[in-house]
């Protein structure tokens, strides 16, 4: 009886034309013998399936799972099949797609970020990863001699092996298609190891954090985005952290329109004027474009497709001049209280930064009521960059003090403010190009006044990052603080003990 048991798990095998028949048969035979389910996946180009032909032209295989639609986390392993399938999977449409970021390449690269998913490349398969040298650099691998120069140029460490198979943690590679059966067995063993490691980690929390899945219930974050332009990394960073923590995320915008990223936040060639250098890497620019996908075909793009409409969720406070003001005010409070009650499903609020919040969030009364709903329930509130302005202007009508009075916060420093060009946008539908010019207010000065004499603005100018935790607030200064802001929010929610003060 076999000691290998991967029952109930799914294996994604990426195929294309010129596949090796015996290789695919080996995967079916080995994985199904061990109880796993094999899915042949590829780019289906909008069709329900694609039929591919073997290298010798005698066999066909059908892929019915599209890499653009399947959920990566459903799979215990992702395998790039041998021969020239990986070359064909890198095909791109000239003028419409990035030649280094085709759907299959992107799918495999995303799998590389998941340590609990085993990745396999046999023979020429590593060609699928060379467009992402940062994920291949330093990894011990073996491959067909034809691919070796490209792999080594991408930073892979070619490692000889008598068995023709090399295992480097979650990455398994083989030198030729003839190794398929042994390769599949090794993949299965690594799947078991990863599964055991996941269980072990779940039972042994690392200091300061509760591992994914251990929380008594799944956390849920409400993320507020401007309709006038968010800075891409300030969305991507926290979202990747929340996804890794296993949190659910809902998105809300002022009027329910789909938010769009500021153009320059996905342009690695744009030089930030105060710093005189680019603040967006090619990798981050690519990630932002996935979220900002105008055709909404990417998984990330679909997540922003139908945000909650704040204007229909929270009521507008009436002017004193309206007829029957008292009755209208009573109606407002009744509707607001009902909206606040519906916030019980959320554990935290995040306000994403960029220049857009200056225009439609900072002085938005509905936004202030939303913030107060979290504050009065003693729930966590995170804000980045100019999103912190929303906290400064959220004030009780009775005393006029900001909710951050007496608190420590950070935000966009005066030294980093543009003289011009904070609000670039792009043409899309009803949106139009505009340049906001210099910020209408220096955020640092607003925050210094808002915290009062017993609080403090902590800019950390000259330091690479600046995130301040003064519960219930987590504030991040700017783009480089995006991931750290998300991490500190997770530590506030699920730390052992929960984080309440950090950075000052």
Coordinates of C-alpha atoms in Angstrom, one line a residue:
X1 CA 0.0 0.0 0.0
X2 CA 1.3 3.5 -0.9
X3 CA 2.3 5.8 2.0
X4 CA 1.6 8.8 -0.2
X5 CA -1.8 10.3 0.3
X6 CA -2.9 13.5 -1.3
X7 CA -6.5 12.6 -1.5
X8 CA -9.0 15.3 -2.4
X9 CA -6.3 17.8 -3.6
X10 CA -6.1 19.3 -7.1
X11 CA -3.1 19.5 -9.4
X12 CA -3.0 22.0 -12.2
X13 CA -1.0 20.9 -15.2
X14 CA -0.4 23.6 -17.8
X15 CA -0.5 22.3 -21.4
X16 CA -0.3 23.6 -24.9
X17 CA 0.5 22.2 -28.4
X18 CA 3.6 20.1 -28.7
X19 CA 3.1 18.3 -25.3
X20 CA 4.7 15.0 -24.6
X21 CA 2.0 12.3 -24.5
X22 CA 3.8 10.0 -22.0
X23 CA 4.3 12.9 -19.6
X24 CA 0.6 13.8 -19.3
X25 CA -0.2 10.1 -18.9
X26 CA 2.3 9.8 -16.1
X27 CA 0.7 12.7 -14.3
X28 CA -2.8 11.2 -14.6
X29 CA -1.5 7.8 -13.5
X30 CA 0.6 8.9 -10.5
X31 CA -1.6 11.7 -9.1
X32 CA -4.9 9.8 -9.4
X33 CA -3.3 6.7 -7.8
X34 CA -2.5 8.9 -4.8
X35 CA -6.0 10.3 -4.7
X36 CA -5.5 13.7 -6.3
X37 CA -7.5 15.3 -9.2
X38 CA -5.6 16.5 -12.3
X39 CA -6.8 19.5 -14.2
X40 CA -5.3 20.4 -17.5
X41 CA -5.2 24.2 -17.7
X42 CA -4.2 26.7 -20.3
X43 CA -5.2 29.9 -21.9
X44 CA -8.6 29.3 -23.5
X45 CA -8.9 32.6 -25.4
X46 CA -12.5 33.0 -24.3
X47 CA -13.6 29.5 -25.3
X48 CA -14.9 26.8 -23.1
X49 CA -12.0 24.5 -24.1
X50 CA -9.0 24.2 -26.3
X51 CA -7.8 20.9 -27.9
X52 CA -4.0 20.6 -28.2
X53 CA -1.9 18.2 -30.2
X54 CA 1.2 16.2 -29.0
X55 CA 4.7 16.7 -30.4
X56 CA 4.4 13.8 -32.7
X57 CA 0.9 14.8 -33.9
X58 CA -0.6 11.5 -32.9
X59 CA -2.5 12.4 -29.7
X60 CA -4.7 15.2 -28.5
X61 CA -5.5 16.5 -25.0
X62 CA -8.2 19.0 -24.0
X63 CA -7.8 21.8 -21.6
X64 CA -11.1 22.9 -20.0
X65 CA -9.7 25.1 -17.2
X66 CA -8.7 28.7 -18.1
X67 CA -5.8 30.3 -16.2
X68 CA -7.5 33.6 -16.4
X69 CA -10.6 32.4 -14.5
X70 CA -9.5 29.6 -12.1
X71 CA -8.6 30.3 -8.4
X72 CA -4.9 29.6 -7.8
X73 CA -5.5 28.7 -4.2
X74 CA -7.7 25.8 -5.2
X75 CA -4.5 23.9 -6.2
X76 CA -1.9 22.1 -4.2
X77 CA 0.5 22.1 -7.1
X78 CA 1.0 23.8 -10.4
X79 CA 3.1 22.1 -13.1
X80 CA 4.5 23.5 -16.3
X81 CA 4.6 20.6 -18.7
X82 CA 7.7 19.8 -20.7
X83 CA 8.9 20.3 -24.3
X84 CA 8.0 23.6 -26.0
X85 CA 4.6 24.1 -24.3
X86 CA 6.1 26.8 -22.1
X87 CA 7.3 28.8 -25.2
X88 CA 3.8 28.7 -26.7
X89 CA 2.3 29.8 -23.4
X90 CA 4.4 32.9 -23.6
X91 CA 2.7 34.0 -26.8
X92 CA 1.3 37.5 -26.6
X93 CA -0.9 39.8 -28.7
X94 CA 1.3 42.6 -30.2
X95 CA 0.1 46.1 -29.1
X96 CA -2.4 44.7 -26.6
X97 CA -0.4 42.7 -24.1
X98 CA 2.9 42.9 -22.3
X99 CA 5.2 40.4 -23.8
X100 CA 6.6 39.5 -20.4
X101 CA 3.3 39.2 -18.6
X102 CA 1.0 36.9 -20.6
X103 CA -1.8 35.2 -18.6
X104 CA -0.1 31.8 -18.2
X105 CA 3.2 33.4 -17.2
X106 CA 1.4 35.6 -14.7
X107 CA -0.5 32.6 -13.3
X108 CA 2.7 30.7 -12.7
X109 CA 4.5 33.7 -11.3
X110 CA 1.6 34.2 -8.8
X111 CA 2.0 30.6 -7.8
X112 CA 5.7 31.3 -7.0
X113 CA 4.5 33.7 -4.3
X114 CA 2.6 31.0 -2.5
X115 CA 4.9 28.8 -0.4
X116 CA 2.1 26.3 0.3
X117 CA 1.7 25.6 -3.4
X118 CA 4.2 23.2 -5.0
X119 CA 5.6 24.4 -8.4
X120 CA 7.0 22.0 -10.9
X121 CA 8.9 22.6 -14.2
X122 CA 10.2 19.7 -16.3
X123 CA 12.6 19.9 -19.2
X124 CA 12.0 23.2 -21.0
X125 CA 9.3 24.2 -18.5
X126 CA 11.4 26.9 -16.7
X127 CA 11.0 29.1 -19.7
X128 CA 7.7 30.1 -18.2
X129 CA 9.5 31.7 -15.3
X130 CA 12.3 33.6 -17.0
X131 CA 10.2 36.7 -17.6
X132 CA 10.1 37.0 -13.8
X133 CA 13.9 36.7 -12.9
X134 CA 13.2 38.0 -9.4
X135 CA 11.3 34.7 -8.6
X136 CA 14.0 32.5 -10.2
X137 CA 17.1 34.2 -8.8
X138 CA 19.0 32.1 -6.3
X139 CA 16.7 29.1 -6.7
X140 CA 18.5 25.7 -7.2
X141 CA 17.1 24.2 -10.4
X142 CA 17.8 21.7 -13.1
X143 CA 16.5 21.8 -16.7
X144 CA 17.1 20.8 -20.3
X145 CA 20.5 22.0 -21.6
X146 CA 18.7 24.1 -24.2
X147 CA 17.1 26.2 -21.5
X148 CA 20.1 26.4 -19.2
X149 CA 21.6 29.7 -20.5
X150 CA 18.3 31.5 -20.1
X151 CA 17.7 30.1 -16.6
X152 CA 21.2 31.1 -15.4
X153 CA 20.8 34.6 -17.0
X154 CA 17.6 34.9 -15.0
X155 CA 19.6 34.1 -11.8
X156 CA 18.7 30.4 -11.4
X157 CA 21.4 28.3 -9.9
X158 CA 21.8 25.3 -12.2
X159 CA 22.4 22.2 -10.0
X160 CA 23.4 18.8 -11.2
X161 CA 21.6 15.8 -9.9
X162 CA 22.1 12.1 -10.5
X163 CA 18.3 11.6 -10.4
X164 CA 17.8 14.4 -12.8
X165 CA 15.4 16.1 -10.3
X166 CA 16.2 19.0 -8.0
X167 CA 14.0 20.1 -5.1
X168 CA 14.4 23.7 -3.7
X169 CA 11.7 24.0 -1.0
X170 CA 8.4 24.5 -3.0
X171 CA 10.0 24.4 -6.4
X172 CA 10.6 21.0 -8.1
X173 CA 12.5 20.9 -11.4
X174 CA 13.6 18.0 -13.8
X175 CA 16.0 17.8 -16.7
X176 CA 14.0 15.9 -19.3
X177 CA 10.5 14.7 -20.1
X178 CA 11.7 11.1 -19.6
X179 CA 11.7 11.8 -15.8
X180 CA 7.9 12.4 -15.8
X181 CA 6.9 9.5 -13.6
X182 CA 9.6 10.0 -10.9
X183 CA 9.0 13.8 -11.2
X184 CA 5.3 13.3 -10.4
X185 CA 6.1 11.2 -7.4
X186 CA 8.5 13.8 -6.1
X187 CA 5.8 16.5 -6.6
X188 CA 3.4 14.3 -4.6
X189 CA 5.9 14.0 -1.7
X190 CA 6.4 17.7 -1.7
X191 CA 2.7 18.3 -1.6
X192 CA 2.5 16.1 1.5
X193 CA 5.4 18.0 3.1
X194 CA 3.7 21.4 2.4
X195 CA 0.4 20.2 3.8
X196 CA 2.1 18.9 7.0
X197 CA 4.1 22.2 7.3
X198 CA 0.9 24.2 7.0
X199 CA -0.8 22.2 9.8
X200 CA 2.4 22.5 11.9
X201 CA 2.5 26.3 11.4
X202 CA -1.2 26.6 12.3
X203 CA -0.5 24.9 15.6
X204 CA 2.6 26.9 16.4
X205 CA 1.8 30.6 16.0
X206 CA 4.9 32.8 15.5
X207 CA 5.3 35.6 18.0
X208 CA 3.0 38.5 17.4
X209 CA 0.8 36.9 14.8
X210 CA -2.0 34.3 14.8
X211 CA -1.5 32.1 11.6
X212 CA -4.1 32.1 8.9
X213 CA -7.2 30.1 9.8
X214 CA -6.7 30.2 13.6
X215 CA -8.8 33.3 14.1
X216 CA -12.2 32.4 15.7
X217 CA -13.9 33.8 12.6
X218 CA -12.7 35.2 9.3
X219 CA -11.7 38.9 9.5
X220 CA -13.4 41.3 7.1
X221 CA -12.0 44.7 6.1
X222 CA -13.8 47.6 4.5
X223 CA -11.6 49.5 2.1
X224 CA -12.5 53.0 1.1
X225 CA -11.2 54.3 -2.3
X226 CA -11.4 57.7 -4.0
X227 CA -13.1 57.9 -7.4
X228 CA -10.7 60.7 -8.3
X229 CA -7.6 58.5 -8.3
X230 CA -5.9 56.2 -5.8
X231 CA -2.1 55.6 -5.7
X232 CA -1.7 52.0 -7.0
X233 CA 0.8 50.6 -4.5
X234 CA -1.2 52.0 -1.6
X235 CA -4.0 49.6 -2.6
X236 CA -1.8 46.7 -3.8
X237 CA 0.3 46.5 -0.6
X238 CA -2.4 46.2 2.0
X239 CA -4.5 43.9 -0.2
X240 CA -1.7 41.4 -0.6
X241 CA -1.1 41.4 3.1
X242 CA -4.8 40.9 3.9
X243 CA -5.1 38.2 1.3
X244 CA -2.1 36.4 2.8
X245 CA -3.8 36.7 6.2
X246 CA -7.0 35.1 4.9
X247 CA -9.1 38.2 5.3
X248 CA -12.2 39.1 3.2
X249 CA -12.3 42.6 1.8
X250 CA -15.2 44.8 0.6
X251 CA -14.6 48.0 -1.3
X252 CA -16.6 51.2 -1.1
X253 CA -16.4 54.5 -3.1
X254 CA -18.3 57.8 -2.6
X255 CA -20.9 57.2 -5.3
X256 CA -20.4 53.5 -6.2
X257 CA -18.2 54.2 -9.3
X258 CA -15.3 51.9 -10.0
X259 CA -12.1 53.5 -8.7
X260 CA -9.2 53.9 -11.0
X261 CA -5.5 54.3 -10.3
X262 CA -3.6 57.5 -10.9
X263 CA -1.8 57.1 -14.2
X264 CA 1.7 57.7 -12.9
X265 CA 1.3 55.2 -10.1
X266 CA 1.6 52.4 -12.7
X267 CA 4.4 54.0 -14.7
X268 CA 7.9 52.9 -13.7
X269 CA 9.4 55.6 -15.9
X270 CA 7.7 58.5 -14.0
X271 CA 10.2 60.3 -11.8
X272 CA 8.8 61.5 -8.5
X273 CA 9.7 65.3 -8.5
X274 CA 10.6 65.6 -4.8
X275 CA 12.8 62.5 -4.8
X276 CA 14.1 62.8 -8.3
X277 CA 13.6 59.1 -8.9
X278 CA 11.0 56.5 -9.8
X279 CA 8.9 55.3 -6.9
X280 CA 7.2 52.5 -8.9
X281 CA 9.1 49.3 -9.9
X282 CA 8.2 47.5 -13.0
X283 CA 6.7 44.7 -10.9
X284 CA 4.5 47.0 -8.9
X285 CA 3.4 48.8 -12.1
X286 CA 2.3 45.5 -13.5
X287 CA 0.4 44.6 -10.3
X288 CA -1.4 48.0 -10.3
X289 CA -2.4 47.4 -14.0
X290 CA -4.0 44.1 -12.9
X291 CA -6.2 46.0 -10.5
X292 CA -6.8 48.8 -12.9
X293 CA -7.7 46.5 -15.8
X294 CA -10.0 48.6 -18.0
X295 CA -11.6 45.5 -19.5
X296 CA -12.1 44.0 -16.0
X297 CA -10.9 40.5 -17.1
X298 CA -8.3 40.0 -14.4
X299 CA -9.2 38.5 -11.0
X300 CA -7.9 41.7 -9.4
X301 CA -9.9 43.9 -11.7
X302 CA -13.1 42.1 -11.0
X303 CA -12.7 42.8 -7.3
X304 CA -13.1 46.5 -7.9
X305 CA -15.9 46.1 -10.4
X306 CA -18.9 46.8 -8.2
X307 CA -17.9 48.7 -5.1
X308 CA -20.4 49.6 -2.4
X309 CA -22.1 53.0 -2.9
X310 CA -21.4 55.2 0.1
X311 CA -24.0 57.8 -0.9
X312 CA -26.8 55.2 -0.8
X313 CA -25.5 53.5 2.3
X314 CA -25.0 56.5 4.6
X315 CA -27.4 59.5 4.5
X316 CA -26.5 63.1 3.9
X317 CA -26.9 65.5 6.8
X318 CA -29.5 68.1 6.0
X319 CA -28.8 71.8 5.7
X320 CA -30.3 74.0 8.5
X321 CA -32.1 75.9 5.7
X322 CA -34.2 73.0 4.5
X323 CA -38.0 72.9 5.2
X324 CA -38.9 70.9 8.3
X325 CA -35.2 70.8 9.4
X326 CA -36.0 69.0 12.7
X327 CA -37.9 66.2 11.0
X328 CA -35.1 65.9 8.4
X329 CA -32.5 65.8 11.1
X330 CA -34.4 63.0 12.9
X331 CA -34.6 61.1 9.6
X332 CA -30.9 61.5 9.0
X333 CA -30.0 60.2 12.5
X334 CA -32.3 57.2 12.1
X335 CA -30.8 56.3 8.7
X336 CA -27.3 56.9 9.9
X337 CA -27.8 54.7 13.0
X338 CA -29.0 51.9 10.7
X339 CA -26.0 52.2 8.4
X340 CA -23.7 52.2 11.4
X341 CA -25.3 49.0 12.7
X342 CA -24.5 47.3 9.4
X343 CA -20.8 47.9 10.1
X344 CA -20.9 45.1 12.6
X345 CA -19.7 42.7 9.9
X346 CA -16.4 44.5 9.6
X347 CA -13.3 44.4 11.8
X348 CA -11.5 47.3 10.4
X349 CA -11.6 50.2 7.9
X350 CA -8.7 51.1 5.5
X351 CA -8.6 54.4 3.6
X352 CA -6.3 54.1 0.6
X353 CA -4.1 57.1 -0.3
X354 CA -3.2 59.1 -3.3
X355 CA -4.3 62.6 -4.4
X356 CA -7.9 61.5 -5.0
X357 CA -8.9 61.6 -1.3
X358 CA -8.2 65.3 -1.3
X359 CA -11.0 65.8 -3.8
X360 CA -13.8 63.5 -2.7
X361 CA -13.0 61.9 0.7
X362 CA -11.4 64.4 3.1
X363 CA -14.3 66.8 3.4
X364 CA -17.0 64.2 2.8
X365 CA -19.6 64.1 5.6
X366 CA -20.6 60.5 4.8
X367 CA -17.0 59.4 5.0
X368 CA -16.8 61.1 8.4
X369 CA -19.9 59.3 9.6
X370 CA -18.4 56.0 8.3
X371 CA -15.2 56.7 10.3
X372 CA -17.2 57.5 13.4
X373 CA -19.1 54.2 13.1
X374 CA -15.8 52.3 13.4
X375 CA -14.4 54.6 16.0
X376 CA -17.3 54.4 18.4
X377 CA -17.3 50.6 18.1
X378 CA -13.5 50.7 19.1
X379 CA -12.6 49.1 15.7
X380 CA -9.3 49.6 13.9
X381 CA -9.0 52.4 11.3
X382 CA -6.1 52.5 8.9
X383 CA -5.2 55.4 6.6
X384 CA -2.4 56.0 4.1
X385 CA -0.8 59.2 2.8
X386 CA -3.5 61.8 1.9
X387 CA -6.1 59.3 3.2
X388 CA -5.0 60.4 6.7
X389 CA -6.6 63.8 5.9
X390 CA -10.0 62.1 6.3
X391 CA -9.1 61.5 10.0
X392 CA -8.0 65.0 10.5
X393 CA -11.3 66.4 9.2
X394 CA -13.6 63.9 10.9
X395 CA -14.8 66.0 13.9
X396 CA -17.5 65.9 16.5
X397 CA -20.0 68.7 15.7
X398 CA -20.2 69.6 19.4
X399 CA -16.6 70.5 20.1
X400 CA -15.1 70.6 16.6
X401 CA -12.0 68.6 17.7
X402 CA -10.6 66.1 15.3
X403 CA -10.8 62.4 16.2
X404 CA -7.0 62.3 16.2
X405 CA -6.7 65.0 18.8
X406 CA -4.1 63.8 21.3
X407 CA -2.9 61.0 19.0
X408 CA 0.3 60.2 17.2
X409 CA 0.0 60.0 13.5
X410 CA 2.1 60.1 10.3
X411 CA 1.2 61.3 6.8
X412 CA 2.7 62.8 3.7
X413 CA 5.5 65.1 4.8
X414 CA 5.9 68.7 3.6
X415 CA 9.3 67.7 2.2
X416 CA 7.6 65.2 -0.1
X417 CA 4.8 67.5 -1.4
X418 CA 4.8 68.3 -5.1
X419 CA 5.0 71.8 -6.3
X420 CA 2.8 70.7 -9.1
X421 CA 1.3 67.5 -10.5
X422 CA -0.2 65.6 -7.5
X423 CA -3.4 64.6 -9.3
X424 CA -2.8 63.0 -12.6
X425 CA -5.7 61.0 -14.1
X426 CA -6.4 59.4 -17.5
X427 CA -9.2 59.3 -20.0
X428 CA -11.6 56.5 -19.4
X429 CA -15.3 56.8 -20.0
X430 CA -16.7 59.7 -18.1
X431 CA -13.4 60.4 -16.4
X432 CA -11.0 63.0 -17.8
X433 CA -7.4 64.0 -17.7
X434 CA -6.6 66.6 -15.1
X435 CA -3.7 67.9 -13.1
X436 CA -4.7 69.0 -9.6
X437 CA -1.5 71.1 -9.3
X438 CA 0.1 71.6 -5.9
X439 CA -1.9 70.1 -2.9
X440 CA -4.6 72.5 -1.8
X441 CA -3.3 72.1 1.8
X442 CA 0.0 70.8 3.2
X443 CA -1.1 67.6 4.9
X444 CA 1.7 67.8 7.5
X445 CA 0.5 71.2 8.8
X446 CA -3.1 70.0 8.9
X447 CA -2.1 66.9 10.9
X448 CA 0.1 68.9 13.3
X449 CA -2.9 71.2 14.1
X450 CA -5.4 68.3 14.2
X451 CA -3.5 66.3 16.9
X452 CA -3.2 69.2 19.3
X453 CA -0.5 69.9 21.9
X454 CA -0.7 66.5 23.5
X455 CA -0.5 64.6 20.2
X456 CA 2.2 64.5 17.6
X457 CA 2.8 64.4 13.9
X458 CA 5.7 62.0 13.2
X459 CA 6.9 62.4 9.7
X460 CA 10.2 60.4 9.9
X461 CA 11.5 62.4 7.0
X462 CA 14.7 60.9 5.7
X463 CA 13.7 57.4 6.8
X464 CA 12.6 54.8 4.3
X465 CA 9.3 54.0 6.0
X466 CA 7.0 55.6 8.5
X467 CA 4.0 53.8 10.0
X468 CA 2.6 54.8 13.3
X469 CA 0.2 52.7 15.5
X470 CA -1.7 54.6 18.1
X471 CA -4.8 52.5 18.5
X472 CA -7.4 52.6 17.0
X473 CA -5.4 54.3 14.3
X474 CA -2.7 52.9 12.0
X475 CA -1.3 55.6 9.7
X476 CA 1.2 55.2 6.9
X477 CA 3.2 58.1 5.4
X478 CA 3.4 57.3 1.7
X479 CA 3.9 54.6 -1.0
X480 CA 6.8 52.7 0.6
X481 CA 4.7 52.2 3.7
X482 CA 1.8 50.4 2.0
X483 CA 2.8 46.8 2.9
X484 CA 3.9 47.8 6.4
X485 CA 0.6 49.5 7.0
X486 CA -1.2 46.3 6.1
X487 CA 1.1 44.2 8.3
X488 CA 0.6 46.5 11.3
X489 CA -3.2 46.3 10.8
X490 CA -3.0 42.5 10.9
X491 CA -0.9 42.6 14.0
X492 CA -3.5 45.0 15.6
X493 CA -6.3 42.5 14.8
X494 CA -4.6 39.2 15.3
X495 CA -1.4 39.8 17.2
X496 CA -0.6 37.9 20.4
X497 CA -1.0 40.2 22.2
X498 CA -2.8 42.6 19.7
X499 CA -0.6 45.5 18.8
X500 CA -1.7 48.8 20.2
X501 CA 1.4 51.1 19.9
X502 CA 4.2 51.1 17.4
X503 CA 6.6 53.5 15.7
X504 CA 6.9 56.1 18.4

